Coordinates of C-alpha atoms in Angstrom, one line a residue:
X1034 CA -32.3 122.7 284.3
X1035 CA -28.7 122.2 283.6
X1036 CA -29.0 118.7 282.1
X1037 CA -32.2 119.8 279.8
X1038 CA -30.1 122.5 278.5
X1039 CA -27.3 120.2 278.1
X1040 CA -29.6 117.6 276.4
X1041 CA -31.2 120.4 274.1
X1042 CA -27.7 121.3 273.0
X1043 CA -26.7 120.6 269.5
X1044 CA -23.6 119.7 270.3
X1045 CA -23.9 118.0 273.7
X1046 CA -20.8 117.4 276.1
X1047 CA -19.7 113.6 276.8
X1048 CA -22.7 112.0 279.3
X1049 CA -20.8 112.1 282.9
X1050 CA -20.6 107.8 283.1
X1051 CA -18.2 107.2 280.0
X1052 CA -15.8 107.8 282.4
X1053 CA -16.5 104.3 283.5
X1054 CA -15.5 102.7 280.1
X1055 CA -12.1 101.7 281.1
X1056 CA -10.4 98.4 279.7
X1057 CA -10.6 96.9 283.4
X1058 CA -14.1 97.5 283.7
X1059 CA -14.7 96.0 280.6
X1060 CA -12.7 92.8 281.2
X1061 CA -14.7 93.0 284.8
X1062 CA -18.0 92.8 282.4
X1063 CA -16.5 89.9 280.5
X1064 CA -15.6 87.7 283.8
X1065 CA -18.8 87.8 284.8
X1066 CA -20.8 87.2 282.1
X1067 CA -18.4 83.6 282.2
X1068 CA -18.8 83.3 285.4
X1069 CA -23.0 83.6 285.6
X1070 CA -24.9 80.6 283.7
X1071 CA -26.8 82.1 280.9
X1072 CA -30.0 81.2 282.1
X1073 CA -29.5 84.0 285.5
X1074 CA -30.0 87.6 285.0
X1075 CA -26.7 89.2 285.3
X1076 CA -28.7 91.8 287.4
X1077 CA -29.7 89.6 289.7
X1078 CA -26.5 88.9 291.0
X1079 CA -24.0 89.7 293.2
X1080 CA -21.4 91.1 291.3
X1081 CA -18.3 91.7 294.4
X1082 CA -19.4 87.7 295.1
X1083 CA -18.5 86.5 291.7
X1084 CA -15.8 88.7 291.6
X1085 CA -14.0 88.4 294.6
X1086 CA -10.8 87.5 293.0
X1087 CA -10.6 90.6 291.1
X1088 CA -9.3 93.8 292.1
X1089 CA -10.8 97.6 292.0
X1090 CA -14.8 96.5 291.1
X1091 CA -16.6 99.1 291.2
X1092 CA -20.0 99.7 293.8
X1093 CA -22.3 100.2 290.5
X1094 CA -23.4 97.4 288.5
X1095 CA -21.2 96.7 285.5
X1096 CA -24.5 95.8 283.8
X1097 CA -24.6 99.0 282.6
X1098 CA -21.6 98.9 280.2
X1099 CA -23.9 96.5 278.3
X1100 CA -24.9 98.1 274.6
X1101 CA -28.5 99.0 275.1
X1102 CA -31.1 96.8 273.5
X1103 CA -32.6 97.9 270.2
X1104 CA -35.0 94.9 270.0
X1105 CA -36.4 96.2 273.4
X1106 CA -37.5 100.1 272.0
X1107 CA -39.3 97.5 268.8
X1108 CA -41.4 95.3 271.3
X1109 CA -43.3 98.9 272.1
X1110 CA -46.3 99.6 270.5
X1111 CA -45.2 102.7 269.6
X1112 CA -41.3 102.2 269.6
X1113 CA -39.4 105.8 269.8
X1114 CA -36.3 107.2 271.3
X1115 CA -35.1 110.1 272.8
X1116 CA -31.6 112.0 271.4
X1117 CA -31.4 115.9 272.5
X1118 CA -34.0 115.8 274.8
X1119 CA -36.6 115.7 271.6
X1120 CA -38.9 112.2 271.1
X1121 CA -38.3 110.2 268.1
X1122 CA -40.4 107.3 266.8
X1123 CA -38.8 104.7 264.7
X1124 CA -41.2 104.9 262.4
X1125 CA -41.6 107.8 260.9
X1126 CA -44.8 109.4 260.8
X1127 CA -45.9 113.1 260.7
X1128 CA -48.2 114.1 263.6
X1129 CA -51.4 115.2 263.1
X1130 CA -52.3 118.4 264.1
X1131 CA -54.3 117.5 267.4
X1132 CA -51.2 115.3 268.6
X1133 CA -49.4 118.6 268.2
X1134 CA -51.5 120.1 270.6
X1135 CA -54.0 122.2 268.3
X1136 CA -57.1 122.2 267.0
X1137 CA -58.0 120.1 264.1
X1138 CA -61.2 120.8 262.1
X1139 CA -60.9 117.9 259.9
X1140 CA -61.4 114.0 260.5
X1141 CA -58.1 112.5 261.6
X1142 CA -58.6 108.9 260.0
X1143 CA -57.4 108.7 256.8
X1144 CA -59.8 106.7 255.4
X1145 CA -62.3 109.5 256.0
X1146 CA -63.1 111.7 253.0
X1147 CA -61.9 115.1 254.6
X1148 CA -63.6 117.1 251.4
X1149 CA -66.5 118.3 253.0
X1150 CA -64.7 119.9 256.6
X1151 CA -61.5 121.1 254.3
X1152 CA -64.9 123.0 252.1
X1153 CA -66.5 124.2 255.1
X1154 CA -63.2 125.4 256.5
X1155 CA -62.4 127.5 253.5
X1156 CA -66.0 129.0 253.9
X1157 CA -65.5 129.5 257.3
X1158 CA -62.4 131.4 256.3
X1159 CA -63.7 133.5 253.7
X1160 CA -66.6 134.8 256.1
X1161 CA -64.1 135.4 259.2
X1162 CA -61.9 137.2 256.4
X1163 CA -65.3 139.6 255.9
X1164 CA -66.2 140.1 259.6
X1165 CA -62.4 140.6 260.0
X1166 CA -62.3 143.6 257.7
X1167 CA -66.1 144.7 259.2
X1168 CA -64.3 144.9 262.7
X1169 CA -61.6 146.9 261.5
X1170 CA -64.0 149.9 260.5
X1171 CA -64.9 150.2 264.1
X1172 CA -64.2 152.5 266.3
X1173 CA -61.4 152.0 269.1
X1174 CA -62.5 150.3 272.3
X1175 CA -63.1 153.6 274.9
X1176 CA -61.7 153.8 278.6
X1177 CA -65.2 152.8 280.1
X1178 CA -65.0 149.1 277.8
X1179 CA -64.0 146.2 279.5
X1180 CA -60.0 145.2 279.4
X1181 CA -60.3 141.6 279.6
X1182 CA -62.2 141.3 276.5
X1183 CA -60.1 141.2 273.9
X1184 CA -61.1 143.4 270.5
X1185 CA -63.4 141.6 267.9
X1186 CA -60.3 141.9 265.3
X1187 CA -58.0 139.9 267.5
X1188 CA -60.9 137.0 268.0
X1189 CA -61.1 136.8 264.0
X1190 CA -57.5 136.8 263.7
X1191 CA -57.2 133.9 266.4
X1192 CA -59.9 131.9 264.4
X1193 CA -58.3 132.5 261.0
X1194 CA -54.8 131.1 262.2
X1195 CA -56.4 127.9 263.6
X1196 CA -58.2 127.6 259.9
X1197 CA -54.6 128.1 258.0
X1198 CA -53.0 125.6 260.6
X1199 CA -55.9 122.9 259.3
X1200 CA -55.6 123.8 255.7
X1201 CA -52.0 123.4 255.7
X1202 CA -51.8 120.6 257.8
X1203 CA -55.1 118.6 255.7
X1204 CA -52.6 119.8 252.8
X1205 CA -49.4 118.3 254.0
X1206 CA -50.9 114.8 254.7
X1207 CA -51.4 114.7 251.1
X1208 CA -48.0 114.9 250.0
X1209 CA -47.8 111.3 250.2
X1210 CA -50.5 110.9 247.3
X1211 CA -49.1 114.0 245.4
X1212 CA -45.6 111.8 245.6
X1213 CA -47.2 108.9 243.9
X1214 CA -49.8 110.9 241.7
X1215 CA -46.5 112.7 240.1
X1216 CA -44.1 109.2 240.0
X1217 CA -47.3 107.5 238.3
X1218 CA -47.4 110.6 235.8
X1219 CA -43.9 110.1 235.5
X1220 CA -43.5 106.3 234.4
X1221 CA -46.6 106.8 231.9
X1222 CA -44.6 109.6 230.3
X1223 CA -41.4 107.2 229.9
X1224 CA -43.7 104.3 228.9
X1225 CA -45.2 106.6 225.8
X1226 CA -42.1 108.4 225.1
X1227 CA -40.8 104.7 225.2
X1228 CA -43.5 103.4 222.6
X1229 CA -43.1 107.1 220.5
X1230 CA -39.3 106.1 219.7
X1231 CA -40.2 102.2 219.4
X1232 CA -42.7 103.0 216.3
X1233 CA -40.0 105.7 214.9
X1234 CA -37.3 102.9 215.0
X1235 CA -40.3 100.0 213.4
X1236 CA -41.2 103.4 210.5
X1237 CA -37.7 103.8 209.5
X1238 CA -37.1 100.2 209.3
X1239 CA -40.0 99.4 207.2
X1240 CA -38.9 102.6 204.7
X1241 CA -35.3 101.0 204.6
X1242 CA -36.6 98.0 203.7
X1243 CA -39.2 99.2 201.0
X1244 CA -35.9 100.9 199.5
X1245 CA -33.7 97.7 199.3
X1246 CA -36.9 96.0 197.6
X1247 CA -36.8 98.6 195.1
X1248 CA -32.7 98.3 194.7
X1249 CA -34.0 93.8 194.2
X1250 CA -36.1 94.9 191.7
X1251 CA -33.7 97.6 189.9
X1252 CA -31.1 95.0 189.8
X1253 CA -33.3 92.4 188.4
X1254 CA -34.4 94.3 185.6
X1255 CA -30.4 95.5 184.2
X1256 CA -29.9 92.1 184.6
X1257 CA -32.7 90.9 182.4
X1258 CA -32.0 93.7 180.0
X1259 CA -28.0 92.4 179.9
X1260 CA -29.0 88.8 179.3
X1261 CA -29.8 89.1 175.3
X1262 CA -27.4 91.4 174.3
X1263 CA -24.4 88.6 175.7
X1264 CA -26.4 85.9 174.1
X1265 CA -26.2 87.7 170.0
X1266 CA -22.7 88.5 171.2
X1267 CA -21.7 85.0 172.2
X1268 CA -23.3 83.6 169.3
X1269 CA -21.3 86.3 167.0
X1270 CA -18.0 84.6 168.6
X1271 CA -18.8 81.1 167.8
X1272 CA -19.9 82.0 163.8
X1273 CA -15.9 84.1 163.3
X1274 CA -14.4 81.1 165.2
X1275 CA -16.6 78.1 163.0
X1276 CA -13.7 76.5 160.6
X1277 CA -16.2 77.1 157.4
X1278 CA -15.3 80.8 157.7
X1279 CA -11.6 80.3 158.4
X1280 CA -9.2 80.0 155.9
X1281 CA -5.7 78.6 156.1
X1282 CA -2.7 79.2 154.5
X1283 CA -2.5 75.4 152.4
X1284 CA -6.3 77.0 151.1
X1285 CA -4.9 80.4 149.7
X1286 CA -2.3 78.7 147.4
X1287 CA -3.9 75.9 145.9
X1288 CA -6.6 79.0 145.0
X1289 CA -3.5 80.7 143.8
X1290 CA -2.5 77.8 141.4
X1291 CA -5.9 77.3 139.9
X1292 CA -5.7 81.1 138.9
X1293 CA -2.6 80.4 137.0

């Protein structure tokens, strides 16, 4: 009783053999696996034989210093182990309700629609919940009634726990698909919230660029409007500068000496 407790414990002492970790013990482990050919179980032999040159071996195999083989819990068909005296399997699954040790209403393979027994269970509930409140309204069991026979109320009571242990264990095995029902919902969400800013980038893109069309086009136009007024304006320049309609100094007096 001691050890279960002890096992049970959250915080467990030491087990009583680490005691027998010591650095000579361990070099003791080390000789002999040396010593034995690889192909001989180290169990198998005789370890104050071997080691008959060394001092202090102990009477207990030093096989069990060795680290305990993990590829030996995975060639089970069920691999588990055990750590505070509870069971745990390596891979981790939720037990159903009748490997828990109660009833279960409802198929156990998953591949079984469970629709129809969760529906007849929630009927089965609702009409235990009516007898249930029936029983209630009758009168107290009197002195001359049998005491092994437990009142009508406690029977309905019994039944509707075993119904609310089936519903919420049928409900729990679900979570799984719930999980991946609500990450699918999820990803679709991000995938059209995705495409919603995508088009709102593309739309404000195509507006900017209907805008710098119409700036082209603005542009062209002044420039097109500009073009005539610096051709007159050119040609004005070239009829001032012409040598016809420049005089000189030499022309002004010789029109000065005809005058005379």
């Amino acid at each position: 009783m001691d050890e279960d407790a002890e096992l049970r414990n959250p915080f467990p002492s030491p087990p009583s053999h680490y005691t027998n970790y010591t650095t000579h013990n361990l070099h003791l482990l080390s000789l002999l696996k040396e010593r034995v050919p690889p192909d001989i179980d180290l169990a198998s032999v005789n370890q104050n034989e071997i080691l008959s040159d060394q001092t202090d071996v102990p009477d207990w195999p030093l096989t069990q210093l060795e680290k305990p083989r993990v590829d030996w819990i995975l060639e089970e068909p069920e691999p588990y182990y055990d750590v505070f005296g509870d069971r745990w399997f390596v891979k981790d699954r939720i037990p159903s309700l009748g490997e828990s040790g109660n009833v279960q209403l409802y198929p156990a393979e998953p591949h079984v629609d469970r629709r129809p027994a969760l529906q007849s269970i929630l009927r089965s509930m609702l009409v235990t919940y009516s007898h249930l409140t029936s029983s209630l309204l009758a009168p107290p069991p009197t002195a001359s009634s049998q005491p092994d026979v437990p009142p009508e109320w406690q029977q309905h009571v019994e039944w509707i726990t075993v119904l609310g242990q089936n519903l919420m264990a049928a409900a729990n095995e679900l979570r799984p698909v719930q999980a991946r029902g609500n990450l699918e919902t999820m990803m679709k969400r991000q995938l059209e919230l995705r495409k919603e800013e995508t088009s709102a980038i593309h739309a404000k893109c195509d507006a900017l660029e209907a805008k710098l069309q119409d700036l082209r086009i603005s542009l062209d136009a002044v420039n097109r409007e500009k073009q005539p007024l610096k051709t007159s304006e050119t040609e004005n320049k070239v009829q001032l500068s012409s040598p016809q309609a420049m005089l000189t100094a030499e022309d002004l007096l010789r029109w000065a000496e005809e005058i005379r």
